[in-house]
mmCIF file of C-alpha atoms in Angstrom:
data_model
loop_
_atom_site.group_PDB
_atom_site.id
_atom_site.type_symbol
_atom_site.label_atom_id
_atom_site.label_comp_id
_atom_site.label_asym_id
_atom_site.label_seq_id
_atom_site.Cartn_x
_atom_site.Cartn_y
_atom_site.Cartn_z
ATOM 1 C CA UNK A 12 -10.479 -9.072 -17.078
ATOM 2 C CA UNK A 13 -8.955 -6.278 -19.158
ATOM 3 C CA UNK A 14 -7.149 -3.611 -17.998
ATOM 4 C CA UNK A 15 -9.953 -1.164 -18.085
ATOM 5 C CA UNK A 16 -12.332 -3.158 -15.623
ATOM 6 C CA UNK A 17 -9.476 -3.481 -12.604
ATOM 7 C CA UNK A 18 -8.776 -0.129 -13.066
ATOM 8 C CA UNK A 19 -12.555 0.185 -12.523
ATOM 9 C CA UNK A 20 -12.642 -2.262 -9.952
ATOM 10 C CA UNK A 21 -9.893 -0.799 -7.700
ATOM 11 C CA UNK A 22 -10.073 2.804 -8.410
ATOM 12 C CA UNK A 23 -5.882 2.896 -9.687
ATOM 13 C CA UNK A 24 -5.552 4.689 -13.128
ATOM 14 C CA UNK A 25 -4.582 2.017 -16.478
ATOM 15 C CA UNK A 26 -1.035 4.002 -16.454
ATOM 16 C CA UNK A 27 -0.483 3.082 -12.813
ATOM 17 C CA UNK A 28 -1.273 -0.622 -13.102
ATOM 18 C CA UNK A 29 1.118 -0.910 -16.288
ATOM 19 C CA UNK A 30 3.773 0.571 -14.019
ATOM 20 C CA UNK A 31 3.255 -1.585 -10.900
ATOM 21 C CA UNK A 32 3.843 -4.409 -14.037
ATOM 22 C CA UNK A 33 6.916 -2.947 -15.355
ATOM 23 C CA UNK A 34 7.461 -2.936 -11.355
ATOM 24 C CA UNK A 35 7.092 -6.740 -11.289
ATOM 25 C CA UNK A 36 4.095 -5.957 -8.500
ATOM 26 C CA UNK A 37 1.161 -7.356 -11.172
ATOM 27 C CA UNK A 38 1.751 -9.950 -13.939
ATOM 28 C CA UNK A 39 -1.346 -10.436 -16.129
ATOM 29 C CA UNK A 40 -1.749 -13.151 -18.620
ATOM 30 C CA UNK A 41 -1.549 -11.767 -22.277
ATOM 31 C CA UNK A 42 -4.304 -12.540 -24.170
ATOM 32 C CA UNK A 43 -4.198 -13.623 -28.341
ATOM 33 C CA UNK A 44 -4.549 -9.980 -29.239
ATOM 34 C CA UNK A 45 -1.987 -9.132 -27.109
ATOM 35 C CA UNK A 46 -4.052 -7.414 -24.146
ATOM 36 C CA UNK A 47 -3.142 -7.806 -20.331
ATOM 37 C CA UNK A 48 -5.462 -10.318 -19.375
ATOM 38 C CA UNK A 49 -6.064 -10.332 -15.364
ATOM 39 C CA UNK A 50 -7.484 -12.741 -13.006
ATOM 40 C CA UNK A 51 -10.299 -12.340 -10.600
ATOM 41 C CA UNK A 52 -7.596 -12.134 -7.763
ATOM 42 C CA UNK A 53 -5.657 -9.348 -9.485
ATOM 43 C CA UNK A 54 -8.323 -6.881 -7.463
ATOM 44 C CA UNK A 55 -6.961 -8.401 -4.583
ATOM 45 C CA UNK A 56 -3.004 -7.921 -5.000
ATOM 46 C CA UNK A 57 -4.016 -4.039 -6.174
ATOM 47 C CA UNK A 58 -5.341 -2.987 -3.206
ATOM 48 C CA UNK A 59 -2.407 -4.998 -1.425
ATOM 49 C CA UNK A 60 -0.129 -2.983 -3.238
ATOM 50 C CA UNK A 61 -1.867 0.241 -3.466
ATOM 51 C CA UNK A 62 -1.840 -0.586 0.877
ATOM 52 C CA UNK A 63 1.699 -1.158 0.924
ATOM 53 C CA UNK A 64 2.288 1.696 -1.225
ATOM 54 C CA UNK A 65 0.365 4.134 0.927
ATOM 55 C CA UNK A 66 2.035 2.790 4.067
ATOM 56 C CA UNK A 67 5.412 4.372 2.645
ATOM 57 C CA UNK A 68 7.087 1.021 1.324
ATOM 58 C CA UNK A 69 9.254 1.245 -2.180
ATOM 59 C CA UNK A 70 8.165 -0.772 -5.027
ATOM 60 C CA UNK A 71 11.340 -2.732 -4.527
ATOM 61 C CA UNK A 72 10.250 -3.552 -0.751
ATOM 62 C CA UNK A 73 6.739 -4.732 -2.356
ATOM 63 C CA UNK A 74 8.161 -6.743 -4.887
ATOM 64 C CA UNK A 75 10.328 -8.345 -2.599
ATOM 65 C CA UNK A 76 7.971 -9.249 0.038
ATOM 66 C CA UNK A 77 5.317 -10.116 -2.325
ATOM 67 C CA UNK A 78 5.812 -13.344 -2.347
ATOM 68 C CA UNK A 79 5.319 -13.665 1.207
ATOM 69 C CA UNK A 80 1.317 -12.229 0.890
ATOM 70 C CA UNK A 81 -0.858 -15.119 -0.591
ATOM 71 C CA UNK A 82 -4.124 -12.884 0.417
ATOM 72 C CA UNK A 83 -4.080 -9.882 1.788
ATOM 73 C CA UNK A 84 -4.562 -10.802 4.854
ATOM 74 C CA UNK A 85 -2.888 -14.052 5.066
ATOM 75 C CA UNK A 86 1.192 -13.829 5.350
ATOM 76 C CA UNK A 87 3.048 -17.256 3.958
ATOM 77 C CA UNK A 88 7.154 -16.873 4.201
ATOM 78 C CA UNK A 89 8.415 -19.347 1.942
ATOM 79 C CA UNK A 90 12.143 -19.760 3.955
ATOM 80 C CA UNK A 91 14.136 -19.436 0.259
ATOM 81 C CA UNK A 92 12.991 -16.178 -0.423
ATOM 82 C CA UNK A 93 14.484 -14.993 2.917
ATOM 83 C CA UNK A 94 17.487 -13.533 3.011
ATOM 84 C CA UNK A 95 19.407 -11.669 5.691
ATOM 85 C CA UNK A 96 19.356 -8.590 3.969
ATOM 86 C CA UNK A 97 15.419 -8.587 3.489
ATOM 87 C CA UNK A 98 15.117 -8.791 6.881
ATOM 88 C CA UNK A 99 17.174 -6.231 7.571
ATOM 89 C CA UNK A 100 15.047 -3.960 4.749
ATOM 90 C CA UNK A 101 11.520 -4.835 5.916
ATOM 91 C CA UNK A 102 12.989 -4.637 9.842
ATOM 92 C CA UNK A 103 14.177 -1.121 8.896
ATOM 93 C CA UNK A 104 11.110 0.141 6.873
ATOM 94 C CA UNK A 105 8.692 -1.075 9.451
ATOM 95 C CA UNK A 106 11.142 1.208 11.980
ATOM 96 C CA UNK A 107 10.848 4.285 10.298
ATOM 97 C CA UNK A 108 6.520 3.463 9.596
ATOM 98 C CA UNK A 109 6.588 3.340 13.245
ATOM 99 C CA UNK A 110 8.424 6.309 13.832
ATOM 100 C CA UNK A 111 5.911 8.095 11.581
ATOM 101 C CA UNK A 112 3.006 6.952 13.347
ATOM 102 C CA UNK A 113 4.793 8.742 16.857
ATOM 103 C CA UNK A 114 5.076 11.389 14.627
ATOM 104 C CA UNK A 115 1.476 11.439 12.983
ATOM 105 C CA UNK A 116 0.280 10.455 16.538
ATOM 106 C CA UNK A 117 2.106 13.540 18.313
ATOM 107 C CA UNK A 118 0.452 16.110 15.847
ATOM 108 C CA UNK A 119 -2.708 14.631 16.288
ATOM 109 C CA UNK A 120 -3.014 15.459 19.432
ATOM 110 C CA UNK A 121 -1.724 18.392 19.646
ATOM 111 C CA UNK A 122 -4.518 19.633 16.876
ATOM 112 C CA UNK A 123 -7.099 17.935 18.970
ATOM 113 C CA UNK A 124 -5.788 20.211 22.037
ATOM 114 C CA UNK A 125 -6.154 23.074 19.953
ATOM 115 C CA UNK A 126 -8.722 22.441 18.528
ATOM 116 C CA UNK A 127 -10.803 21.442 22.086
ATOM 117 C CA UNK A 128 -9.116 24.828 23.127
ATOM 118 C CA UNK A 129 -10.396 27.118 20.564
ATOM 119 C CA UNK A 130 -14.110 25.299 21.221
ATOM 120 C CA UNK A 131 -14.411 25.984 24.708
ATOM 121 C CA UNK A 132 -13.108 29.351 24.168
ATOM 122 C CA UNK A 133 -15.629 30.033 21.121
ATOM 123 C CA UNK A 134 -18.350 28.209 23.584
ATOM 124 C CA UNK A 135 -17.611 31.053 26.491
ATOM 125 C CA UNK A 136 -17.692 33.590 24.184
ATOM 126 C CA UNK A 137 -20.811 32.576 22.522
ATOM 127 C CA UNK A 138 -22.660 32.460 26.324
#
């Protein structure tokens, strides 16, 4: 498929899936004209990215684990393409995700306190 029709497909902008190539996240096939030329399971690997992506990994992280992800759901570690120092980087990122979830998690409930608050208040007063 042609650029046009993933970007369809997933919902990511042409301009961001030439970058996550210049990235080294998506490799398409070039067809005789010269167009990017992407297989079926390129949807796939997008919304892996675009996942990774939103979870607060670098494009370097995603390229280096990407190896790892045959599916999206599926992890495959091929042992030469681990290194100390990746473990180290992915042990470190998934540190600071989880400190963001305590963070995320914190503020949630605190607006659901308010929030439960200023209901029962607004309940009262409406009686």
């Amino acid at each position: 498929m042609r650029i046009g029709e993933l970007s369809r497909r997933t919902g990511v902008p042409a301009r961001m899936l030439r970058y996550y190539e210049e990235q080294g996240l998506l490799r398409p096939d070039r067809a005789g004209n010269g167009y990017r030329d992407y297989p079926p399971s390129a949807v796939d690997r997008v919304r892996q990215v675009r996942g990774l992506l939103d979870s607060g990994l670098t494009t370097d992280i995603i390229r280096r684990v990407l190896p790892f992800l045959e599916k999206p759901t599926d992890l495959h570690v091929h042992p030469e393409c681990v290194t100390p120092e990746l473990v180290e980087l992915v042990r470190a990122e998934a540190d600071r995700i989880k400190a963001r979830i305590d963070c995320l998690s914190r503020n949630h409930d605190a607006i659901r306190a308010y929030l439960d608050a200023v209901t029962e208040r607004l309940r009262h007063t409406a009686s």
